[in-house]
Coordinates of C-alpha atoms (C1' of nucleotides) in Angstrom, one line a residue:
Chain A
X1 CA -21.1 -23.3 -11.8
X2 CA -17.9 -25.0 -13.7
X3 CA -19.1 -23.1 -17.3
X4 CA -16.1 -22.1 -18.8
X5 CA -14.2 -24.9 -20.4
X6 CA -13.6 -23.9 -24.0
X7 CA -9.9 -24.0 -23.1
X8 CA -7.1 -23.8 -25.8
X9 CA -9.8 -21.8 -28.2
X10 CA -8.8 -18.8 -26.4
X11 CA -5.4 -19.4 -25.2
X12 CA -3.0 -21.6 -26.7
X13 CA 0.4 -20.1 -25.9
X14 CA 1.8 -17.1 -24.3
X15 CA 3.0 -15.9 -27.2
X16 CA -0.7 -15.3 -28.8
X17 CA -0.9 -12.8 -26.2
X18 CA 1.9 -10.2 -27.4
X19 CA -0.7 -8.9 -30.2
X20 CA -3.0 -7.7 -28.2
X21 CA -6.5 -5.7 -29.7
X22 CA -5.3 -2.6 -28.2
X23 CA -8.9 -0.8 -27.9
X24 CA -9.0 3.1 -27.0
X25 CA -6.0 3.9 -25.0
X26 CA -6.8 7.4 -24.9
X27 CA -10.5 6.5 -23.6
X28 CA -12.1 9.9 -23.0
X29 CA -10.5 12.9 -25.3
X30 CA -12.1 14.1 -28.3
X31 CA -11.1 12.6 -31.6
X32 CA -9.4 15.6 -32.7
X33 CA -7.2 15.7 -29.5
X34 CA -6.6 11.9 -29.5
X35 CA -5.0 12.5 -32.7
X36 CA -2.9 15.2 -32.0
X37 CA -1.6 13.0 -28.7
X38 CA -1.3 10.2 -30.8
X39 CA 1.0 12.8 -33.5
X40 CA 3.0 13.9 -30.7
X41 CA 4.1 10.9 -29.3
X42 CA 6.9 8.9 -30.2
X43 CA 6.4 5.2 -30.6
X44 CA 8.3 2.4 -29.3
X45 CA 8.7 -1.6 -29.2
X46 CA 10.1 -3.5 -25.9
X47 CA 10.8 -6.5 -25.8
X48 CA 10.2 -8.8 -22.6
X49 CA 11.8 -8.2 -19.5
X50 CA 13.6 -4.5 -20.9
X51 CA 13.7 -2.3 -18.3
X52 CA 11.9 0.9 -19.2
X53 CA 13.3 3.2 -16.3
X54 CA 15.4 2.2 -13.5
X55 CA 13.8 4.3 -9.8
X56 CA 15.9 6.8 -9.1
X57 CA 16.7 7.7 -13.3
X58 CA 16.4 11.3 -14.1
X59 CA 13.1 11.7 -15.4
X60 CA 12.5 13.1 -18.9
X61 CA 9.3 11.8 -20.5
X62 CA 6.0 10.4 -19.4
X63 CA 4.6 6.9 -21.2
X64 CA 1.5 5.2 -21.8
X65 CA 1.3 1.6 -21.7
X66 CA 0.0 0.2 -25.1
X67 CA 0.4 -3.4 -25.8
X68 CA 1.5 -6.0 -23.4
X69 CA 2.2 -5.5 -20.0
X70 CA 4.7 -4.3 -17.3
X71 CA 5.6 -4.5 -13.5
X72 CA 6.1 -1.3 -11.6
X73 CA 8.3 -1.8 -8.2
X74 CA 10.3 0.2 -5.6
X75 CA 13.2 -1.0 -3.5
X76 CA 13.7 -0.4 -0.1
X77 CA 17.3 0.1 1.6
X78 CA 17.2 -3.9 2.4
X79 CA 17.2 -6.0 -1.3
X80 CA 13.6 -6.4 -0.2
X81 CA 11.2 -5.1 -3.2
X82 CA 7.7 -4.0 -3.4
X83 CA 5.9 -4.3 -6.1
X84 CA 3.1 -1.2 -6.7
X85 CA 1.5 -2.9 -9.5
X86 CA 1.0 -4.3 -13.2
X87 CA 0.2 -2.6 -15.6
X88 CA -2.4 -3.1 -19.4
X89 CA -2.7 -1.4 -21.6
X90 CA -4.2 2.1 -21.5
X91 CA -1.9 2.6 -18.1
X92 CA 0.3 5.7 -18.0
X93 CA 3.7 5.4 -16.3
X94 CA 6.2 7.9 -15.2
X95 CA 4.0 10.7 -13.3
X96 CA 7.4 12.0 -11.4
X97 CA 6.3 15.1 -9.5
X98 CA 9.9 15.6 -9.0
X99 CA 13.1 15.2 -11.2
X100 CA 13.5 11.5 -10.5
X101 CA 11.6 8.4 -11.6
X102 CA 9.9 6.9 -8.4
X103 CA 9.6 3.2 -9.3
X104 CA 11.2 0.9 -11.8
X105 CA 9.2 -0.2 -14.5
X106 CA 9.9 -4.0 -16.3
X107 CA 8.3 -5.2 -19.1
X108 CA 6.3 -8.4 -18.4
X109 CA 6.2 -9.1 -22.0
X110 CA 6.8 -7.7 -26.1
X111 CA 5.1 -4.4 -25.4
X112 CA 4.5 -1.2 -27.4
X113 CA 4.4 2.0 -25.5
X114 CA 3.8 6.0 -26.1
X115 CA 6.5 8.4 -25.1
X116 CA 5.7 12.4 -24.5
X117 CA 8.9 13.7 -24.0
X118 CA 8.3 16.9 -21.0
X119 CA 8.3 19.7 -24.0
X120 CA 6.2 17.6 -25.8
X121 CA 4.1 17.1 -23.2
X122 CA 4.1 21.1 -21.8
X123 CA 3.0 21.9 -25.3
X124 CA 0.0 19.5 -25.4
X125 CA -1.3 20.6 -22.1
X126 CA -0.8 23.9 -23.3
X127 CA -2.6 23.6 -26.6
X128 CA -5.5 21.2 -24.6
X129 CA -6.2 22.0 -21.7
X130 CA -8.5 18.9 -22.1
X131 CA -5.0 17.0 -21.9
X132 CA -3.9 18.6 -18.6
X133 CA -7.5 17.5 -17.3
X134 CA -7.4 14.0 -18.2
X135 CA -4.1 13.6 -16.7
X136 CA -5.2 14.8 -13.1
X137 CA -8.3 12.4 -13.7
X138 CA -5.7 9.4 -14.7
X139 CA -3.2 10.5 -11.4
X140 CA -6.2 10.7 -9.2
X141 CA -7.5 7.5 -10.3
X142 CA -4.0 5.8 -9.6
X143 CA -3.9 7.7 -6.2
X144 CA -7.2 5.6 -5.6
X145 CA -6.0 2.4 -6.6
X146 CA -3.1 3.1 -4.7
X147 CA -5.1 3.3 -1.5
X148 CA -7.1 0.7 -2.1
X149 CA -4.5 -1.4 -2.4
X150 CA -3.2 -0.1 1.2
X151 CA -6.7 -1.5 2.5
X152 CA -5.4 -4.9 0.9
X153 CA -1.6 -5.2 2.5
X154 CA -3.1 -3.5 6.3
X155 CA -6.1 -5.6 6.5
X156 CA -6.3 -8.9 4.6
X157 CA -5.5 -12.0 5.0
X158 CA -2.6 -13.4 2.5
X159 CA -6.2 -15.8 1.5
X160 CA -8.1 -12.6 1.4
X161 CA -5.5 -11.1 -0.5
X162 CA -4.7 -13.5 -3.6
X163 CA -8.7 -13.9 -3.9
X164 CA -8.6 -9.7 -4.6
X165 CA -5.9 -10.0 -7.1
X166 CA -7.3 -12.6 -8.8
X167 CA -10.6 -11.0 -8.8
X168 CA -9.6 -7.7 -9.7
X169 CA -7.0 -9.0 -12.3
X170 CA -10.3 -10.7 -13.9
X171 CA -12.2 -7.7 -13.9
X172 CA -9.3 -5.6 -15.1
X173 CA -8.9 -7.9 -18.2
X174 CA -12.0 -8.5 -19.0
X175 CA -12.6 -5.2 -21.0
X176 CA -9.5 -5.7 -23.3
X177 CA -10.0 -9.1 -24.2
X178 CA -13.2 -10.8 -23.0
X179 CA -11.8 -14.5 -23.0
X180 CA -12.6 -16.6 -19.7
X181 CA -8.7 -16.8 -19.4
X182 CA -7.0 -15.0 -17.3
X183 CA -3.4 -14.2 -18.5
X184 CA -1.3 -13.6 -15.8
X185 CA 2.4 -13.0 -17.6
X186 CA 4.1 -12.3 -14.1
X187 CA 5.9 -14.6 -11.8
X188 CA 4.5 -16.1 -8.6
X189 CA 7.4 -14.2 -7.0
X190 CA 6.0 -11.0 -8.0
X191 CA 2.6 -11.3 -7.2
X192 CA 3.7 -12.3 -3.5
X193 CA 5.7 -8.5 -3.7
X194 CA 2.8 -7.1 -4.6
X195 CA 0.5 -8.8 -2.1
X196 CA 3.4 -8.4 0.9
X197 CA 3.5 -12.1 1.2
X198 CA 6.0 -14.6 1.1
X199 CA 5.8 -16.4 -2.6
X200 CA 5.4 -19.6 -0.9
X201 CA 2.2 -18.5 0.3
X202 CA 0.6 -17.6 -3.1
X203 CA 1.6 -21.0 -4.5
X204 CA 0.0 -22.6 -1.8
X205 CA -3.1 -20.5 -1.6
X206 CA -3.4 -20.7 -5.0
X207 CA -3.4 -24.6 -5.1
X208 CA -5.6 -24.3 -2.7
X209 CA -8.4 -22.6 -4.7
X210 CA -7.8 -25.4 -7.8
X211 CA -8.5 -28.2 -5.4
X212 CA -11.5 -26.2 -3.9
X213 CA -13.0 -26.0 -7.3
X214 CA -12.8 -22.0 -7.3
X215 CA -9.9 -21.6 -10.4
X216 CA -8.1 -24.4 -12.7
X217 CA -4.6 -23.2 -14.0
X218 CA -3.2 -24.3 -17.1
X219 CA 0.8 -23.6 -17.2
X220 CA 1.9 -21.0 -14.6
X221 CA 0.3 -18.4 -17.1
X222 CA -2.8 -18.9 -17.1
X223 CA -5.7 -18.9 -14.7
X224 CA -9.4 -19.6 -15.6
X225 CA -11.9 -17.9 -12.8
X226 CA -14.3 -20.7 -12.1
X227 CA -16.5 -19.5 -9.3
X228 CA -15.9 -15.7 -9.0
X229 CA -19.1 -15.3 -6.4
X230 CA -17.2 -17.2 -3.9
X231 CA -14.0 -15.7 -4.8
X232 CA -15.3 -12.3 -4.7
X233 CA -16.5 -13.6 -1.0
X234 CA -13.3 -14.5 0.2
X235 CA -11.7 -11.4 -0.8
X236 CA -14.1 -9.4 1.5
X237 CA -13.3 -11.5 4.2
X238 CA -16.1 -14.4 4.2
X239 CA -13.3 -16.6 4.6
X240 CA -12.7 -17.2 8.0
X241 CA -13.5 -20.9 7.6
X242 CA -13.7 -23.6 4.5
X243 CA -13.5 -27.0 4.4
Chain B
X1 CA 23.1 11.5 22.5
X2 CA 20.0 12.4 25.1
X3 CA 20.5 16.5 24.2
X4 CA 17.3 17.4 24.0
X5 CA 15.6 17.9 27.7
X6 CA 13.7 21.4 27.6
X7 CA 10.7 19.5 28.2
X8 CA 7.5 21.3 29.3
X9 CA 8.7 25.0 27.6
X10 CA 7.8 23.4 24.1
X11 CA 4.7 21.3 25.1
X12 CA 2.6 21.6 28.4
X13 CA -1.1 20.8 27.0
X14 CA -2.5 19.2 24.0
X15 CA -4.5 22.4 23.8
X16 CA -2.2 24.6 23.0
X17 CA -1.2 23.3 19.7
X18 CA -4.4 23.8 18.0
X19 CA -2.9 27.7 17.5
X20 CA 0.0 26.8 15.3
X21 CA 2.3 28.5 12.9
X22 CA -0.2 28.4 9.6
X23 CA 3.3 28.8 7.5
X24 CA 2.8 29.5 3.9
X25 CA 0.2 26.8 2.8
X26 CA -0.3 27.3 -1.3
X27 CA 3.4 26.9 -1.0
X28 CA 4.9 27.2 -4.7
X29 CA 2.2 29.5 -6.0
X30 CA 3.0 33.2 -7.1
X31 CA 1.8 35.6 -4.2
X32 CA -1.0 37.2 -6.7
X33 CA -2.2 33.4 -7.2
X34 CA -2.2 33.1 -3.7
X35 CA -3.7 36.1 -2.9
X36 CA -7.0 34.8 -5.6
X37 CA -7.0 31.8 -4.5
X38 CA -7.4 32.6 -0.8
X39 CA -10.0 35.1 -2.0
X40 CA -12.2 32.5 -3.6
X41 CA -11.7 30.1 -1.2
X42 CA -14.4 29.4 2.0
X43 CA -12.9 29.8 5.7
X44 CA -14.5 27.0 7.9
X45 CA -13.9 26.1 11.6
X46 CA -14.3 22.4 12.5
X47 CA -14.5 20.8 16.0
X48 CA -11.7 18.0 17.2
X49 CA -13.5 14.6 16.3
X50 CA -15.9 16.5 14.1
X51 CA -16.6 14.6 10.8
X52 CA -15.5 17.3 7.4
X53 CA -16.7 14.0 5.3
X54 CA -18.0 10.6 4.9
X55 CA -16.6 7.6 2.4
X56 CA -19.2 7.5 -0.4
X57 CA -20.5 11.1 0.1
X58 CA -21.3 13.3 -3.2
X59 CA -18.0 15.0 -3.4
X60 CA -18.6 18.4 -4.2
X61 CA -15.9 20.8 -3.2
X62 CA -12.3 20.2 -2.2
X63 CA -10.5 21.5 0.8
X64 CA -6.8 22.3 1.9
X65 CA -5.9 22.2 5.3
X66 CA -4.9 25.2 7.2
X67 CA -4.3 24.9 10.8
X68 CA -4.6 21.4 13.0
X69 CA -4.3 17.5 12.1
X70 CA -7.1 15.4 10.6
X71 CA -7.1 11.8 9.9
X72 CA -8.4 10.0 6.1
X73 CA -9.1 6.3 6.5
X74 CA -11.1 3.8 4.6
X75 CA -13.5 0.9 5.1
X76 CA -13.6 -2.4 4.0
X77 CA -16.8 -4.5 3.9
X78 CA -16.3 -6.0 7.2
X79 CA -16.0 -3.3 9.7
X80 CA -12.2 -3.6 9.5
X81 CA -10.6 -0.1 8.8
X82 CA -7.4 1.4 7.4
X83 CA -6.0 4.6 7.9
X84 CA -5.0 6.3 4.8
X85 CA -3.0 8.8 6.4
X86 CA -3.0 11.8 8.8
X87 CA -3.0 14.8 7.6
X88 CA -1.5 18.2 8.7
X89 CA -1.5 21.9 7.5
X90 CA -1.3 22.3 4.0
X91 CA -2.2 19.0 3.1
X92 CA -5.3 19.0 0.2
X93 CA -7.9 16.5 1.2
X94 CA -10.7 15.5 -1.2
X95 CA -9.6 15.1 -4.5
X96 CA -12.2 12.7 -5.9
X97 CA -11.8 11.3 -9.4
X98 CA -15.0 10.1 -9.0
X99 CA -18.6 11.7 -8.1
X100 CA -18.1 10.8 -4.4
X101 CA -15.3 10.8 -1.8
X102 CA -13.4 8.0 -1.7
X103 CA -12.6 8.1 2.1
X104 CA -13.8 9.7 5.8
X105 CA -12.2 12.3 7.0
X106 CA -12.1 13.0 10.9
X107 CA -10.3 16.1 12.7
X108 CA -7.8 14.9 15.3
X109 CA -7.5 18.7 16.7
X110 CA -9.8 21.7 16.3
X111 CA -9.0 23.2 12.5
X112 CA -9.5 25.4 9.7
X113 CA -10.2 24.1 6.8
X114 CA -9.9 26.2 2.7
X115 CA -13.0 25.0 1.1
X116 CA -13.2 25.2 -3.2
X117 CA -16.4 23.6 -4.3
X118 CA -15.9 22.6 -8.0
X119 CA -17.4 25.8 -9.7
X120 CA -14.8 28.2 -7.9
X121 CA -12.2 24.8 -8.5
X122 CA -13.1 25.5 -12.0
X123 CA -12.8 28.9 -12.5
X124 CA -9.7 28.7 -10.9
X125 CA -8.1 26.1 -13.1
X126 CA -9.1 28.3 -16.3
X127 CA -8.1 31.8 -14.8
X128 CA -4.8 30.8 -13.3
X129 CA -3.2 27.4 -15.1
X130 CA -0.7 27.5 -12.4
X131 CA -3.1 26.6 -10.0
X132 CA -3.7 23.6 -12.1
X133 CA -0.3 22.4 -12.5
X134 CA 0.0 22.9 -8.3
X135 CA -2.5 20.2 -8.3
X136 CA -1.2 17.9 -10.5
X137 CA 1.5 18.1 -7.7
X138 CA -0.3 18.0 -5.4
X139 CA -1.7 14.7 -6.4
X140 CA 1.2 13.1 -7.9
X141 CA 3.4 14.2 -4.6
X142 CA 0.2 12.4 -2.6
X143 CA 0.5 9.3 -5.4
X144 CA 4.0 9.4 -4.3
X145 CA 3.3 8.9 -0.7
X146 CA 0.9 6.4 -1.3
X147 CA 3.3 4.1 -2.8
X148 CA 5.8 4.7 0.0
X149 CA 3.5 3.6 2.0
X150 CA 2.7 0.5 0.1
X151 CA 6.2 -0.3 0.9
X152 CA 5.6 0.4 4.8
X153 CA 3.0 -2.1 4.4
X154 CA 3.7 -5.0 2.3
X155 CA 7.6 -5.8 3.2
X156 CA 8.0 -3.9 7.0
X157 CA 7.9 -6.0 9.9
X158 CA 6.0 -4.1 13.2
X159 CA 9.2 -2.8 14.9
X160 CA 10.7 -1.0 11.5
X161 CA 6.8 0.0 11.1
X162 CA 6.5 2.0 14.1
X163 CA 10.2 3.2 13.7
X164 CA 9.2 4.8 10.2
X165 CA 6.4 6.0 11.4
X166 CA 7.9 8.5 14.2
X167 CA 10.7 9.2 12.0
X168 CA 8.2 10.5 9.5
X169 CA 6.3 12.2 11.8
X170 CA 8.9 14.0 13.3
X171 CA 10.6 14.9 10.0
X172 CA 7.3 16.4 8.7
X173 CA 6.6 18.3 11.8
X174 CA 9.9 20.2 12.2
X175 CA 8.7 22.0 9.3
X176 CA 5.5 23.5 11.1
X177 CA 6.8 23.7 14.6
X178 CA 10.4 23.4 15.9
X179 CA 10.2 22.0 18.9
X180 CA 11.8 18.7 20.4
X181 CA 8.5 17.4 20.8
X182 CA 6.3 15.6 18.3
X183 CA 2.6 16.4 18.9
X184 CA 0.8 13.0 17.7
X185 CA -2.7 13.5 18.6
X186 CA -3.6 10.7 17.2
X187 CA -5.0 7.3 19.3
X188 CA -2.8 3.8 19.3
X189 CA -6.1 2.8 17.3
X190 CA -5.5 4.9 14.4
X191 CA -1.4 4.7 14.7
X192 CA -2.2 0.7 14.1
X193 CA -4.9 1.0 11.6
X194 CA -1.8 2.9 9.5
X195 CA 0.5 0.7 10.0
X196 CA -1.3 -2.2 9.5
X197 CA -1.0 -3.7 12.8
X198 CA -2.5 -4.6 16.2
X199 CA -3.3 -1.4 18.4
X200 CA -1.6 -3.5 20.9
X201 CA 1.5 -4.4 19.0
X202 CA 2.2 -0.6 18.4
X203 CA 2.0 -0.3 22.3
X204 CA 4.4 -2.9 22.8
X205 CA 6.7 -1.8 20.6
X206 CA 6.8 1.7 21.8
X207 CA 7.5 0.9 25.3
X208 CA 10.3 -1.3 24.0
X209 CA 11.6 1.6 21.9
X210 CA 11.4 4.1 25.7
X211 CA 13.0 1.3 27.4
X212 CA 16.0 1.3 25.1
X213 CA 16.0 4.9 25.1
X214 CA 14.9 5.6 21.7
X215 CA 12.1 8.1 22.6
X216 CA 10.5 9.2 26.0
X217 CA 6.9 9.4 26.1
X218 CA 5.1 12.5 28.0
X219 CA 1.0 11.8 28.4
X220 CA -0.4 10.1 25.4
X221 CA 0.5 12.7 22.7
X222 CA 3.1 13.9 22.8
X223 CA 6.9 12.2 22.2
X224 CA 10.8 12.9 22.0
X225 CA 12.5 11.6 19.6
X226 CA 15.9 10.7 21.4
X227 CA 18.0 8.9 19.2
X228 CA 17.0 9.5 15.8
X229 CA 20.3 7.7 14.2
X230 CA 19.1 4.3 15.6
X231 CA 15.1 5.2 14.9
X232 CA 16.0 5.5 11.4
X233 CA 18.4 2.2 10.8
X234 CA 15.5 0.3 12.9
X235 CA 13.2 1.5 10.2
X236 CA 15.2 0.6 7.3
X237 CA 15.7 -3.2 8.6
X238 CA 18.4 -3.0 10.9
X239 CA 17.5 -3.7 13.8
X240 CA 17.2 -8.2 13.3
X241 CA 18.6 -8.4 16.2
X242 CA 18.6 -6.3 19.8
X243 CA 19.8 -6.0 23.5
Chain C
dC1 C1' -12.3 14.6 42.0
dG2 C1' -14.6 10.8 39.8
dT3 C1' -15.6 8.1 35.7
dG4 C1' -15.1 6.3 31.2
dG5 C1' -12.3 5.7 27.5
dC6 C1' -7.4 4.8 26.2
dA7 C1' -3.3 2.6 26.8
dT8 C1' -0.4 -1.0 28.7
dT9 C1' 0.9 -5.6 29.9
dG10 C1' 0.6 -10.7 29.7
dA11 C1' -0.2 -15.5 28.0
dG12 C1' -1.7 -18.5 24.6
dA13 C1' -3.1 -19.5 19.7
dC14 C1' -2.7 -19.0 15.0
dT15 C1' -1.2 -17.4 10.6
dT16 C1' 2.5 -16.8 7.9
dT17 C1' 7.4 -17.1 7.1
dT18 C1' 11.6 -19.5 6.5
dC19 C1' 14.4 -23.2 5.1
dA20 C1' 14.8 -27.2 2.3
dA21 C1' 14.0 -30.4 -1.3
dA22 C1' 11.5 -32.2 -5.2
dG23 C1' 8.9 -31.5 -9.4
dG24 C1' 7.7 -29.1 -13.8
dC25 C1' 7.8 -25.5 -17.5
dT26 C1' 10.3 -22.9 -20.9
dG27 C1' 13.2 -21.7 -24.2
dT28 C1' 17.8 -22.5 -25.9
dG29 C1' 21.2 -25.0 -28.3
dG30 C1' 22.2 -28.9 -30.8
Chain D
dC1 C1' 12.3 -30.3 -34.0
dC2 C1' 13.7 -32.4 -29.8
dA3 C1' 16.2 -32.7 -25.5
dC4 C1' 18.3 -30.8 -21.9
dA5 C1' 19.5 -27.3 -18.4
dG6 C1' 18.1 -23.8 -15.5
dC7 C1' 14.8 -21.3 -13.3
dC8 C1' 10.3 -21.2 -11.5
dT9 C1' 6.9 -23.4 -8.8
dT10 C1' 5.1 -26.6 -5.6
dT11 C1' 5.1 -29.0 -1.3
dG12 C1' 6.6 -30.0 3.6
dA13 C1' 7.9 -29.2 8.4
dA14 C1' 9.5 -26.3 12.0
dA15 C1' 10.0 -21.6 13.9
dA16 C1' 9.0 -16.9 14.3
dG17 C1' 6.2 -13.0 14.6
dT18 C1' 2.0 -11.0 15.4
dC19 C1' -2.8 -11.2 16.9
dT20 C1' -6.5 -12.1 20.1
dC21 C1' -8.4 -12.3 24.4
dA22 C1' -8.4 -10.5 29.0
dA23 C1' -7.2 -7.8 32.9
dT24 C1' -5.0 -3.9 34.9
dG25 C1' -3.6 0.9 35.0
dC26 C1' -3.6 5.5 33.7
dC27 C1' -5.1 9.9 31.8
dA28 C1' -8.4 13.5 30.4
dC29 C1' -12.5 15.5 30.5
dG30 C1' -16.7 16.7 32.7

DNA sequence: CGTGGCATTGAGACTTTTCAAAGGCTGTGG
DNA sequence: CCACAGCCTTTGAAAAGTCTCAATGCCACG
């Protein structure tokens, strides 16, 4: 089962991972359109932890996540957080129906992202419809996410829970860059937001899983997935009892 | 702070709200949108309990709801559920990224549904842009919710829970209907699959909330909102400590 | 007016959180 | 380039909250 060991080929630091192969981040428009997008937009460099938007900011531009990664996370009244989710490249960020940001957005790393100013933006829906289009698609598949992930923090079990993120954070990497590491740039602090547990919990789940045999971390970094059948298992809740 | 008493002039039987007030539901559009819209649109009566789609269906058309409640929930893979959301006049329900419907949708009252399958969705989108950019709304007010929700979910202990959840309820029916009462035909079942809780814990905690007269029950759906000042600081975390 | 499904209530068990302390990366400054 | 300081992570034990199981009570519909 224990298969992928070629460690340190693919990762060696964290830093390797700031130059990402950013494949098609427009995945789905025509050529012609992808180019005008790309004209359109302006282009800029983060650097790690910048905050993008603060929730609450007016809103003037929508972005697309290029290189890197990022945290998106809303605050209640209480200085309790909850983080909504990570984002990789291809992500778009900044979908405000109304005049305000809804969320906060951190960068998790150097990162590279795609600005559309609203007047830019009016004009390219305008000009493509085909624009307009693959926006709805790319809010609709958010607002699916988004409920799935609702399934996760009403019904799971903080195990059940960490086995989904890791298992979906695999899948989700896997078509960028098709190492056998995971690279995981966030704290343990902010997975637990995003799971609704305490971060406690993920540290001790997670050690868990090493000493089962299921993952083998390297750094706090880095995860390597070494038995995602049983993984995937645990997520849906073949958990109950181990050992 | 009890002022509101007119009990049994706003609410005598769970019948009589399946007639409500359809206010303006393609809220935002121009009346001569509207009026197209409407036209293309197919009327359709549905039964309380009766099923208007299954998770994993072909989706093929879309549908706004006009008059009644309905609830959207998910499953997992064990025959755990979650509750989405309920959903009440005006609401758009369907909106599949996907070839299939990514959730069940069950009327909670007798209903009238707006039905657009994807030819007439079409031709809408290309004869009136508007109606485009409504949806894009539409979904991004919906993505919106979702993540509020996430919040509920992940960092909410049961009493704030339940707290939010009249709150909401009440603050999204005094649009439709006026009255004192909240109409929640929903069960205890469903009220906990939202909220991500034990049907039993939600019971509790409502008869906790009558005793300290927060709300006053009257059958099984139907509830006063009392003291909406304390409701609300219970929902946002304040209420550690009690009695 | 009866019956079956819902809702309420209670007690015990279990998961998860909280509080606390020790251990280990990371990246900054010398 | 190395060492140190600070933050992040791991680990432990006790406490709290919530869930499960079970029985009773109530409402709504036929």
């Amino acid at each position: 089962m224990i298969k992928v060991e070629r460690a340190g080929g693919a990762v060696s630091t964290s830093h390797e991972h700031e130059e990402q192969p950013h494949h098609n981040i427009l995945h789905g428009l025509d050529f012609s359109v992808q180019r005008a997008v790309l004209a359109a937009a302006g282009h800029r460099r983060m650097k790690r932890n910048a905050i993008l938007f603060h929730e609450g900011d007016p809103a003037d531009a929508i972005y697309v996540l290029k290189t890197g990664a990022a945290t998106i996370r809303k605050s209640l009244v209480t200085p309790e957080q909850q983080v909504i989710g990570f984002l990789y490249p291809g992500d778009i960020l900044g979908t405000a129906y109304a005049q305000r940001y809804a969320y906060s957005v951190r960068m998790l790393s150097n990162a590279e992202v795609l600005r559309f100013n609203f007047a830019t933006f009016e004009d390219l829906c305008g000009n493509y419809p085909e624009f307009g289009h693959w926006l709805l698609q790319a809010a609709c598949s958010e607002l699916a996410a988004a409920q799935d992930h609702m399934l996760l923090l009403g019904r799971k079990t903080a195990r059940e829970r960490v086995a989904s993120f890791l298992v979906r954070l695999e899948e989700r990497l896997s078509r960028h860059d098709a190492g056998p590491a995971v690279w995981m740039p966030m704290r343990r602090g902010e997975i637990a937001e995003h799971l609704g547990v305490a971060l406690e919990t993920v540290s001790r789940i997670m050690t868990e899983f090493a000493r089962r045999g299921l993952i083998r971390t390297q750094g706090r970094h880095v995860v390597y997935i070494l038995d995602r059948q049983e993984l995937t298992a645990l997520a849906e809740g073949a958990g109950t009892f181990y050992e």
